[in-house]
Short mmCIF file of C-alpha atoms in Angstrom, two decimals:
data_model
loop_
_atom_site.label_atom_id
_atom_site.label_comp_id
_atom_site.label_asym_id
_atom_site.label_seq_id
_atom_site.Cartn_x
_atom_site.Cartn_y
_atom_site.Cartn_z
CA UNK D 9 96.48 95.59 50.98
CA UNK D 10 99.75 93.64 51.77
CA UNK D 11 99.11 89.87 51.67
CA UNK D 12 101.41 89.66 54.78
CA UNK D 13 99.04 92.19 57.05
CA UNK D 14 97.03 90.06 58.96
CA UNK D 15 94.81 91.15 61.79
CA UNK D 16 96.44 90.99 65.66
CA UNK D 17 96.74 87.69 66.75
CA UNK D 18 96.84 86.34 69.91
CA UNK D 19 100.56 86.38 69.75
CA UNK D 20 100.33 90.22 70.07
CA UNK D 21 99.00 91.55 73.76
CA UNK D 22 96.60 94.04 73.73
CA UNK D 23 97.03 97.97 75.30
CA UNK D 24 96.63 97.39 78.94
CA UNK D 25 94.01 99.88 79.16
CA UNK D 26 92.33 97.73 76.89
CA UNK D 27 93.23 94.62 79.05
CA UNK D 28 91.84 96.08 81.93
CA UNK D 29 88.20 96.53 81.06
CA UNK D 30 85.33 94.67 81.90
CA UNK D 31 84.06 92.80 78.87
CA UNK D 32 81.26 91.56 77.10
CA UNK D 33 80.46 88.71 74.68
CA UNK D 34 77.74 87.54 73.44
CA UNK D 35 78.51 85.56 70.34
CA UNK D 36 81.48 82.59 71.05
CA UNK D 37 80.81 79.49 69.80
CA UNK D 38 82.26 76.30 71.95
CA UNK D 39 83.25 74.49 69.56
CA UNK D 40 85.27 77.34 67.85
CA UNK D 41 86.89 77.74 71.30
CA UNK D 42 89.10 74.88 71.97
CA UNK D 43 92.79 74.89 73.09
CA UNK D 44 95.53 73.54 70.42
CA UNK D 45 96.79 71.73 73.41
CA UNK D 46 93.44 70.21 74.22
CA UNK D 47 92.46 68.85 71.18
CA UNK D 48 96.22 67.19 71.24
CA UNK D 49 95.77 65.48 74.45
CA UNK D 50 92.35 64.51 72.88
CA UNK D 51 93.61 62.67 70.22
CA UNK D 52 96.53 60.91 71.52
CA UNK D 53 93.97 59.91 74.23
CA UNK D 54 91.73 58.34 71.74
CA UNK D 55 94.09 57.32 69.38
CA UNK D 56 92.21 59.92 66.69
CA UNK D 57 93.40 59.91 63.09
CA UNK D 58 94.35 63.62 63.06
CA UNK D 59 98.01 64.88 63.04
CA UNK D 60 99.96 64.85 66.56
CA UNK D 61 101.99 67.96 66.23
CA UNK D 62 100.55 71.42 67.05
CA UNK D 63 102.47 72.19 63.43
CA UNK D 64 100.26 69.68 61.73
CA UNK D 65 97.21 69.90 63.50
CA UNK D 66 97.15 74.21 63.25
CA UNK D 67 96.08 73.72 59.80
CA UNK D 68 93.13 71.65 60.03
CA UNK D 69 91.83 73.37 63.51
CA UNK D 70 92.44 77.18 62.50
CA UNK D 71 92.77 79.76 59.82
CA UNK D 72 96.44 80.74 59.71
CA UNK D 73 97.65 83.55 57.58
CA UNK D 74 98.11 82.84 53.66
CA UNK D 75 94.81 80.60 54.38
CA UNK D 76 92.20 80.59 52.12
CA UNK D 77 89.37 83.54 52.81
CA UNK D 78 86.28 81.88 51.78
CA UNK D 79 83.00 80.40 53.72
CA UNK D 80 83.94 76.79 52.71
CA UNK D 81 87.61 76.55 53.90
CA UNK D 82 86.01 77.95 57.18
CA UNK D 83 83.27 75.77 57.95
CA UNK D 84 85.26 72.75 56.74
CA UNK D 85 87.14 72.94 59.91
CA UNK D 86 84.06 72.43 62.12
CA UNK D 87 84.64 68.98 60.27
CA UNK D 88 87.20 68.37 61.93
CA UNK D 89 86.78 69.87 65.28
CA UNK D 90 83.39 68.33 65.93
CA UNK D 91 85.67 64.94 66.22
CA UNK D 92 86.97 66.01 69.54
CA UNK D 93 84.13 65.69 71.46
CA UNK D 94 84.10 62.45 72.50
CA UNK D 95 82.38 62.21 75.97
CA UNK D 96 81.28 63.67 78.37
CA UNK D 97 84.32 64.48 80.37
CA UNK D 98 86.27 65.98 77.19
CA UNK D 99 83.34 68.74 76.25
CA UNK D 100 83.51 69.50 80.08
CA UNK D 101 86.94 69.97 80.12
CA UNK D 102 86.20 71.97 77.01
CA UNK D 103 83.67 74.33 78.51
CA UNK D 104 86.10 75.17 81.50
CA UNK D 105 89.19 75.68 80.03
CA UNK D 106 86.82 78.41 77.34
CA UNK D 107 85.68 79.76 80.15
CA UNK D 108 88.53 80.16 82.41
CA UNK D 109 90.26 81.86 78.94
CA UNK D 110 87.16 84.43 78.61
CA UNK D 111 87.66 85.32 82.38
CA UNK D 112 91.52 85.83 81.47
CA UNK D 113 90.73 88.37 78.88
CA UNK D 114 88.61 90.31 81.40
CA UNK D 115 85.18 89.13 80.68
CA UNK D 116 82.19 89.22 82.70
CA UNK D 117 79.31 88.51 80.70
CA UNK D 118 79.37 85.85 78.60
CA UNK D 119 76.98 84.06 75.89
CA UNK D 120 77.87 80.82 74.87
CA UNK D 121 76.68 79.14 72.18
CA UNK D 122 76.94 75.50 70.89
CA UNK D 123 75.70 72.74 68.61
CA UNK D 124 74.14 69.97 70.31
CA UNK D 125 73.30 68.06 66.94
CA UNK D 126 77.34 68.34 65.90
CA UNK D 127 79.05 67.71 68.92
CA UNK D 128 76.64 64.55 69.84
CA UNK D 129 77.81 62.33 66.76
CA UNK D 130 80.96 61.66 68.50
CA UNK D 131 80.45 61.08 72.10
CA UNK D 132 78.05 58.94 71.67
CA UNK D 133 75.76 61.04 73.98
CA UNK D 134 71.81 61.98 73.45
CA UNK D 135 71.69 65.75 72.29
CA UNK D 136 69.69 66.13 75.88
CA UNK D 137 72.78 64.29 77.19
CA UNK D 138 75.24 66.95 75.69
CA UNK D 139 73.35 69.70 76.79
CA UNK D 140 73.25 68.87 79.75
CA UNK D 141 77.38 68.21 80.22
CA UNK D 142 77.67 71.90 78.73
CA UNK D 143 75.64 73.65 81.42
CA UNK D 144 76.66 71.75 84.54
CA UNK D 145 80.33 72.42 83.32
CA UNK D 146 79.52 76.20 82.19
CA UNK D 147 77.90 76.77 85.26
CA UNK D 148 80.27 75.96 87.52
CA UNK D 149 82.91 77.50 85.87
CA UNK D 150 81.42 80.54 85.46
CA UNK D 151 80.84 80.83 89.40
CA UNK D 152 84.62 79.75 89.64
CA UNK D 153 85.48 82.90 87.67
CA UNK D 154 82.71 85.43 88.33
CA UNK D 155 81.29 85.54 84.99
CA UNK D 156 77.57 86.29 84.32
CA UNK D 157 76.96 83.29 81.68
CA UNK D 158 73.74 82.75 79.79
CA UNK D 159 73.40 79.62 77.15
CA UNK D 160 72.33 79.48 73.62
CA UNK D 161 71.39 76.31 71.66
CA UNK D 162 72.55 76.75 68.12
CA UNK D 163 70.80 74.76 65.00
CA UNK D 164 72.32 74.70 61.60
CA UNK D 165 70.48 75.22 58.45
CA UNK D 166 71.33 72.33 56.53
CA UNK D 167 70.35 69.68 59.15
CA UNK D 168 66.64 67.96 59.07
CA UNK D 169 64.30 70.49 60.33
CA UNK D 170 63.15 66.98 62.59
CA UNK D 171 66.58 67.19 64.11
CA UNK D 172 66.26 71.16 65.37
CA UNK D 173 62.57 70.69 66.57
CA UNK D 174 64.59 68.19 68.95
CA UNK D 175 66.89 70.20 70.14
CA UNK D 176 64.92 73.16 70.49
CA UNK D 177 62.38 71.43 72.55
CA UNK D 178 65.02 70.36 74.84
CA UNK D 179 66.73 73.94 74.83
CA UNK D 180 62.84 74.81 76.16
CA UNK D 181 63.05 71.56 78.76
CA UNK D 182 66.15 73.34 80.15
CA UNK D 183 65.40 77.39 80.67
CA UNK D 184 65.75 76.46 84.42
CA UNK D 185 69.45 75.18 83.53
CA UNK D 186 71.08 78.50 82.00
CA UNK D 187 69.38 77.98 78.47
CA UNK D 188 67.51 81.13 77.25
CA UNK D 189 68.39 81.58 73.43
CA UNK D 190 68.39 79.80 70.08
CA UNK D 191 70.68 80.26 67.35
CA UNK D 192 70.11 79.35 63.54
CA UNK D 193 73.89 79.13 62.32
CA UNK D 194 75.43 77.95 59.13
CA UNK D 195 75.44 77.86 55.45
CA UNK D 196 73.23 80.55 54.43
CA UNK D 197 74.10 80.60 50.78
CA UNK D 198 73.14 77.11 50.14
CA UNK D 199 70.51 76.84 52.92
CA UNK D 200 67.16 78.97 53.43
CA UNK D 201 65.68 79.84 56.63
CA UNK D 202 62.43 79.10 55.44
CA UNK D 203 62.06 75.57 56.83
CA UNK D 204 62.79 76.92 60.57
CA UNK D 205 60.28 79.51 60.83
CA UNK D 206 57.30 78.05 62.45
CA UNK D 207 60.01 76.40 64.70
CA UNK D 208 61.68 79.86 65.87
CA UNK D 209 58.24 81.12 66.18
CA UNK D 210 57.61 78.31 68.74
CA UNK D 211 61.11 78.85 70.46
CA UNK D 212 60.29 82.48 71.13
CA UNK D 213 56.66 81.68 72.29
CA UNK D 214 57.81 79.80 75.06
CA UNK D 215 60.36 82.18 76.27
CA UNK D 216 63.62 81.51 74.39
CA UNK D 217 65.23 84.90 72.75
CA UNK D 218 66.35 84.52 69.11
CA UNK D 219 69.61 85.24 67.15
CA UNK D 220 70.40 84.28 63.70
CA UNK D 221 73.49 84.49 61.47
CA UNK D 222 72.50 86.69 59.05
CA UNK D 223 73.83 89.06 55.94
CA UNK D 224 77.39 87.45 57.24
CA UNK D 225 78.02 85.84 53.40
CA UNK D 226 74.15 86.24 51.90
CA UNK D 227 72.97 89.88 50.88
CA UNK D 228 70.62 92.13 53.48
CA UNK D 229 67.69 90.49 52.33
CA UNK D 230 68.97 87.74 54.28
CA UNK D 231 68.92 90.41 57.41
CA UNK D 232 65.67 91.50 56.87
CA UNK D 233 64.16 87.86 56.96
CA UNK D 234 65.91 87.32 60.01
CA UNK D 235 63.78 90.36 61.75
CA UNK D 236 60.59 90.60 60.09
CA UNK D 237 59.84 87.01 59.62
CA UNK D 238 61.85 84.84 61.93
CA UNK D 239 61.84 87.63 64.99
CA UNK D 240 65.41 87.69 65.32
CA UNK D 241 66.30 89.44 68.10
CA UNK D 242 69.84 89.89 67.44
CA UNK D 243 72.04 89.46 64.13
CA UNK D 244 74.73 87.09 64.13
CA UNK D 245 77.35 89.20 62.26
CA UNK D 246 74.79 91.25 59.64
CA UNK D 247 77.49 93.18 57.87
CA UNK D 248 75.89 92.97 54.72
CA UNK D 249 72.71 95.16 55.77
CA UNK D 250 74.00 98.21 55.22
CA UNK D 251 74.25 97.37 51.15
CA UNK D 252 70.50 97.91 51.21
CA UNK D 253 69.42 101.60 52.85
CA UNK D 254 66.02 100.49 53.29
CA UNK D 255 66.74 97.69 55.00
CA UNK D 256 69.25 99.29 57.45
CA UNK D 257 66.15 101.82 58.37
CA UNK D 258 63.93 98.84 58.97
CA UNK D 259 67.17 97.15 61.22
CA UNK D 260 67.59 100.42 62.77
CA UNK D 261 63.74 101.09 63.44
CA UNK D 262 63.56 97.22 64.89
CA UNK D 263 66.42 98.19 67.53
CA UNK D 264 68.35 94.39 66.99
CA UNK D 265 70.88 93.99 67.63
CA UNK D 266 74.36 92.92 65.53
CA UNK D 267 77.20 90.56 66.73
CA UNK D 268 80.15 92.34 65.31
CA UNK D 269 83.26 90.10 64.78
CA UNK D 270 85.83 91.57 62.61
CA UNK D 271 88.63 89.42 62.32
CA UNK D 272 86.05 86.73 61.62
CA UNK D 273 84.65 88.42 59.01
CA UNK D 274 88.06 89.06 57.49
CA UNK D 275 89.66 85.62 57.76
CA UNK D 276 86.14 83.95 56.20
CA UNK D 277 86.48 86.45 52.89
CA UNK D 278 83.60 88.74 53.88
CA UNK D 279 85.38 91.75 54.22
CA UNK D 280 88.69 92.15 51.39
CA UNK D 281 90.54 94.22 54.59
CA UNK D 282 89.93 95.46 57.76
CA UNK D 283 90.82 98.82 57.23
CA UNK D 284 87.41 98.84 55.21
CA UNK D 285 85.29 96.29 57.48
CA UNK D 286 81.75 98.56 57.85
CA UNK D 287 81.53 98.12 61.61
CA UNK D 288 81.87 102.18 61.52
CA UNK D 289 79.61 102.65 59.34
CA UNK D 290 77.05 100.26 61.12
CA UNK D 291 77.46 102.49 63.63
CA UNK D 292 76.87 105.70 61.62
CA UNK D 293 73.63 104.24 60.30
CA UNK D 294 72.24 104.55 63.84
CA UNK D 295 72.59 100.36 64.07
CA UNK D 296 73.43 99.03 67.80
CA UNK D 297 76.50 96.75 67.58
CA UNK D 298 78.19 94.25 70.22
CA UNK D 299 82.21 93.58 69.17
CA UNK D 300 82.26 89.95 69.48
CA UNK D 301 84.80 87.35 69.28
CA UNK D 302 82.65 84.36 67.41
CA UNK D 303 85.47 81.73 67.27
CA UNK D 304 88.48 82.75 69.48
CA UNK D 305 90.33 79.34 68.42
CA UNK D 306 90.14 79.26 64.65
CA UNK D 307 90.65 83.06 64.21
CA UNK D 308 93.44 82.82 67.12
CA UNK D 309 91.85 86.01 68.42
CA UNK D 310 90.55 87.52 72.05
CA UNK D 311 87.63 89.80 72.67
CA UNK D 312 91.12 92.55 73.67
CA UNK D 313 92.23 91.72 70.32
CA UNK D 314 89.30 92.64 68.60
CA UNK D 315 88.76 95.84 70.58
CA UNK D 316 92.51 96.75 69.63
CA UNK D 317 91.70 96.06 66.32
CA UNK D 318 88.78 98.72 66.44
CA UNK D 319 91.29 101.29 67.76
CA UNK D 320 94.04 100.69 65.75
CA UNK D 321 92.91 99.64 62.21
CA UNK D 322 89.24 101.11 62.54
CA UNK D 323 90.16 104.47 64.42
CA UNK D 324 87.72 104.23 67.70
CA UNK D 325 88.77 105.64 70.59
CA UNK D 326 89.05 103.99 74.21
CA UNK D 327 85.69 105.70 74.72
CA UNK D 328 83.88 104.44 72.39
CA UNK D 329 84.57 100.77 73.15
CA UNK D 330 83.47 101.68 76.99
CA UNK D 331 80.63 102.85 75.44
CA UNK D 332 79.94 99.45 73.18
CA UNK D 333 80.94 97.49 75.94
CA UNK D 334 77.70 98.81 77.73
CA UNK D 335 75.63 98.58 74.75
CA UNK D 336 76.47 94.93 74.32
CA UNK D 337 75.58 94.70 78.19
CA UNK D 338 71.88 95.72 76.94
CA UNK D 339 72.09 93.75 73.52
CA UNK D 340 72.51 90.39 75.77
CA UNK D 341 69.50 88.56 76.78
CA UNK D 342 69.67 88.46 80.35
CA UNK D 343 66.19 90.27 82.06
CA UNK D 344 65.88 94.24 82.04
CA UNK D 345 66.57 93.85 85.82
CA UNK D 346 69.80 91.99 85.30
CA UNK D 347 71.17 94.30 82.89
CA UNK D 348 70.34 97.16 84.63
CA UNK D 349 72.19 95.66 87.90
CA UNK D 350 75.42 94.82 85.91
CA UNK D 351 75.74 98.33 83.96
CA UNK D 352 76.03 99.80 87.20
CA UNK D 353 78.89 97.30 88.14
CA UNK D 354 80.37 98.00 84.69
CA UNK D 355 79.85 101.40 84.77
CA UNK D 356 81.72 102.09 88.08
CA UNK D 357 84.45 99.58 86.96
CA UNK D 358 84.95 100.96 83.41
CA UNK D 359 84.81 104.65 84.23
CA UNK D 360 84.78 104.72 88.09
CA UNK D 361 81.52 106.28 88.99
CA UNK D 362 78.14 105.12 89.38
CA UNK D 363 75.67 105.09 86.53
#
């Protein structure tokens, strides 16, 4: 492959039939969703010793092209970003202006996902504190721009298992606030998910759905963890199961679901291309996928660009993202009744007749 062919970027607008259709994402992460813009207001505001220039800062914020593909160049910029949340009113502003972007690029239902125990150590805030700024704003922006928004709590693997029994407990306290999932994210090379099981297990007992990042960097065995011993309900990206066929039965036999992000997966070094990323084959082995966007921001991507990318590097046809577009509607965690209510309104919208 060319060193010079990147994915799309969001300097490149997607087909307008592309554009046009009612979307669904259910694996963004907040903090990887931040305008350059933003975060330059935020640290002139605060005086923050990080470059002033949208030249300067690019580097330290996002993955550019020529960047290093690897897990560690990646997750060094949450570093970084983590620093802009410094009260309340900033990771308000933050959760509107994602939102009001998602409704831009035509979606309807999203998940978003955050780190409490990250974006606390700056604001100065309790991790109930920051959870609650993120759903107040979320909700109300989400009403603003008719999207169907559901909240998930994310915990990362190499923080004190102490620390995630906190914030899962208060992920529990607020169900009645928009919170109804957990997410184990992170380093899953260096860090097991052994030390969170009897925690998940608790999660999911009182009513919380499960996803973990799985099989994005580790090898399937990773994947099959996730499902038979932590209950994973969905995959946070999972590409990695299909290099084991028995595991890929066992995925496919469990019906979970896999949050798909391509370009992610490419500009983090798990894929060499994209030409050869396995979301086909994923599909082929009878696995249910969701196209996701993971971190819009640092990837400078949209949920259109990553469909694009599926029709023109990955051969689908307009048809076939319609079709994962409803799948991911069924992937998401929202109740049987809720999904069922919104494929109807997707169905009529994406194809003009009624389910």
């Amino acid at each position: 492959m060319n060193a010079s062919y990147e994915p799309l970027s969001g300097d490149r607008r997607a087909p307008q039939e592309i554009l046009s259709l009612p979307k669904v994402d259910l694996h963004r992460h907040l903090e990887g969703s931040l305008r350059l813009e933003t975060m330059l207001e935020v640290i002139a505001k605060f005086d923050l010793d990080l470059p002033r220039s949208a030249e300067g800062l690019r580097p330290r914020v996002q993955i550019p092209a020529g960047t290093a593909r690897n897990p560690q160049a990646f997750l060094e910029t949450f570093q970084v970003i983590r620093l802009f949340f410094q009260d309340s009113e900033t990771i308000q502003r933050f959760v509107g202006e994602m939102i009001e972007d998602a409704a831009s690029d035509g979606i309807k239902v999203l998940e978003l996902r955050f780190t409490p125990a990250a974006i606390q150590q700056c604001s100065g805030l309790s991790i109930g504190d920051c959870i609650d700024a993120v759903a107040s704003a979320s909700m109300d922006a989400a009403s603003r721009h008719d999207i169907k928004l559901g909240l998930i709590v994310s915990v990362n693997r190499h923080e004190a298992v102490n620390l995630a029994e906190e914030v899962v407990q208060i992920a529990v306290d607020r169900m009645e606030s928009g919170v109804y999932g957990v997410d184990l994210a992170g380093d899953e090379l260096g860090y097991a998910l052994d030390p969170f099981i009897p925690l998940f297990a608790e999660a999911k007992q009182a009513g919380l759905k499960l996803t973990i990042h799985a099989g994005e960097w580790g090898a399937a065995q990773q994947v099959a963890q996730a499902i038979e011993v932590m209950g994973a309900d969905r995959i946070g990206h999972g590409v990695r199961v299909l290099e084991d066929s028995v595991i890929t039965q066992m995925a496919r036999s469990s019906a979970v679901g896999f949050e798909v992000s391509p370009t992610s997966n490419f500009k983090t070094g798990v894929v060499k291309d994209l030409e050869t990323h396995p979301l086909s084959e994923m599909i082929d082995a009878g696995l249910k996928v969701a196209i996701t966007t993971d971190d819009p921001s640092i990837f400078n991507t949209t949920l259109s660009q990553e469909h694009t990318l599926a029709v023109e590097r990955l051969g689908f046809s307009i048809e076939t993202i319609k079709g994962l577009t409803l799948q991911a509607l069924q992937l998401s965690f929202f109740t049987e009744k809720e999904r069922n209510m919104l494929e109807k309104v997707f169905t009529a919208n994406i194809w003009g007749r009624e389910s």
